[in-house]
């Protein structure tokens, strides 16, 4: 830590911090219109100017110095900042009364703060045409060219779709003499360019550029002129669509003249610390029918009758707690197959301290394995991109069977490894081979495939020429070709891992291990369904214990972490056919013989899902989720719900809570939860970027070691069967030794032509949203669509073993293979039950 003073306030800060970040971390205000926290400074607005030790600096890019004296409000600085605001106000349209940004406009705020009361500059205005992309409308007349939209698109999202494009606007040279130097440079910049969309591929959804815009230049097309910012109530909550658990604000106002029908008009975020994806921003248009269901007794009878309960991966922690208590009381089996596989995997890995986003931002090497990172967890993808952009010595190894041009565009230091489907364990074996690790002789099958490659390299040798006549002996350098032997492995060759790529991979990994910043290995959702998932988990546990490598798991569903910590899940695949035929399954937030779920009512009040008992949607309840960082995060109700929820059903079985949040403080402490009441949970980021939302779970303990849930009657009757405990203990670590890696099962990996995965901005929870531009369907590359003789939106039918999937087909502009990527909700006949990669046959649609 070093000491500095800002405007006579002594503070301590980290060496290497910018002055602006140091000031913000101590709640010292320095204006900055163009700067985004954690991104490259553009120094476009110069409002952050200051004096450090008597010299002019711009605090967004100037680093702190020990014992430095910094002043931000001298008369000269204030005069120049006022002049800058005057230049921004020249010809700015006087439409604040109807502008969507009015009331939260940074131009308004700083014009008032700098006390701009008159305008000394004028210039002829120029015609500027509005533009639009994705869900964004751009009004260049309102644009002040801060370029925050360009910055976030490049440094946060990794898309680089926006750019300041040269434009000839009126800019009299006479201002150079009448304006101070910095205000004139700001004026010149503003008059010489406008923002334009320059992406090679179309942009869909997203909207982060809207969020960062300080004025009304960028707006959400469906929000424009529908409400005023000061009328909207901001309700802070947590995004429900994936396991990232991003911070969001629901912005709510009445939609009728009586003020009795609230509506979510838009969603905003803390753009400085938490960029969000299109799903989080726009898929807010579904909820449950306000009146809910009245058949409470029928729901209780269904649970009493149930031989099994199947839960969705988006149930809240409190719902999971109640369902686990009901399981112990009523004795039904509990299914959630995706989260069960994650539970099994994470118990074998057994992380004492799960890693978070800071691990990604503080490393020189990121490896992703088995993760279509673009779609699975956008927040992690943004963190990876931000690291690559700001840390020029950092690299990404992207290992996955599906080629993705977007990932390759993130930077020059991206090494893509595209391997055969189901070869994830072999790629992990390549990591062990690079590090000379071979526990339990696990690499024996790989080493047995060793062969020798001969490679010719150029080598420089030195020669001494003998003296000739009067010339003395001299030394010269000469280049010669030399053939060397390189060990290579047929197993790598079979999965599509070339020797040169393996050498680069190995060099990057070994270089990162001697760096002070430990490498990060991100494990994706494909891994949990892998036939050798248990062995992969055991190998990762060994890596975690014996190397500095940090491991991050991407959960398969919104609250898979919470479910895996709270619930004892059964393996549905071990149920015999006879038992299955006799099962009566209640579905909670998923399908069942009796289904309790949101009916997914749209903005017009029309339900899109048929259910037996209507539960509130996650934007209508208070509760909590547990994200991939093992952080408990609060959900707030943005819309009303007058029906019953799971706590009302549970009252019929001896549970005493009157609402879901009556159980928040009862979540199992042995699983790392705290006895903290819901109403005391915070939900914000500090100015320094510190995450103050909810709390991080403490030491994790397996659910089968937990005490019986509180809040029930007859506790002595509620216990986990001893045999079930034994089965769970067999999963957890010590009884899962490392076994040899295996070659891929399929002899024809190229025959695989279908992959089960949602497209970008779509998740299990967004499939009924009408706001999203990205649609549920089958996706393929542009070239493949042309080869098939189809156009976007055409219906295609794919089959296997008399089962079929029929859906519209669309282009994924970043896909580079002739493969079908199929939204999981379309697989109603379980074609992908045993493998997320399949070979499907096209047939004519009837």
Short mmCIF file of C-alpha atoms in Angstrom, two decimals, residues 32 90 126 146 189 210 221 227 338 407 431 487 489 518 534 538 670 697 719 831:
data_model
loop_
_atom_site.label_atom_id
_atom_site.label_comp_id
_atom_site.label_asym_id
_atom_site.label_seq_id
_atom_site.Cartn_x
_atom_site.Cartn_y
_atom_site.Cartn_z
CA UNK A 32 -15.43 11.22 -15.67
CA UNK A 90 -23.35 23.21 -27.98
CA UNK A 126 -25.33 19.36 -39.25
CA UNK A 146 -17.54 9.77 -25.06
CA UNK A 189 -13.07 15.03 -31.13
CA UNK A 210 -27.38 1.25 -24.11
CA UNK A 221 -36.20 0.56 -29.03
CA UNK A 227 -41.96 6.22 -19.56
CA UNK A 338 -28.38 -32.18 -14.70
CA UNK A 407 -13.77 -16.69 -29.29
CA UNK A 431 -2.29 -31.19 -19.43
CA UNK A 487 7.69 -37.79 -29.44
CA UNK A 489 0.99 -39.73 -29.66
CA UNK A 518 -1.72 -19.03 -11.20
CA UNK A 534 -16.03 -39.17 -12.41
CA UNK A 538 -10.69 -37.13 -9.82
CA UNK A 670 -22.80 -27.17 7.33
CA UNK A 697 -20.59 -19.33 1.55
CA UNK A 719 -33.75 -38.85 8.34
CA UNK A 831 -32.52 -38.31 -28.58
#
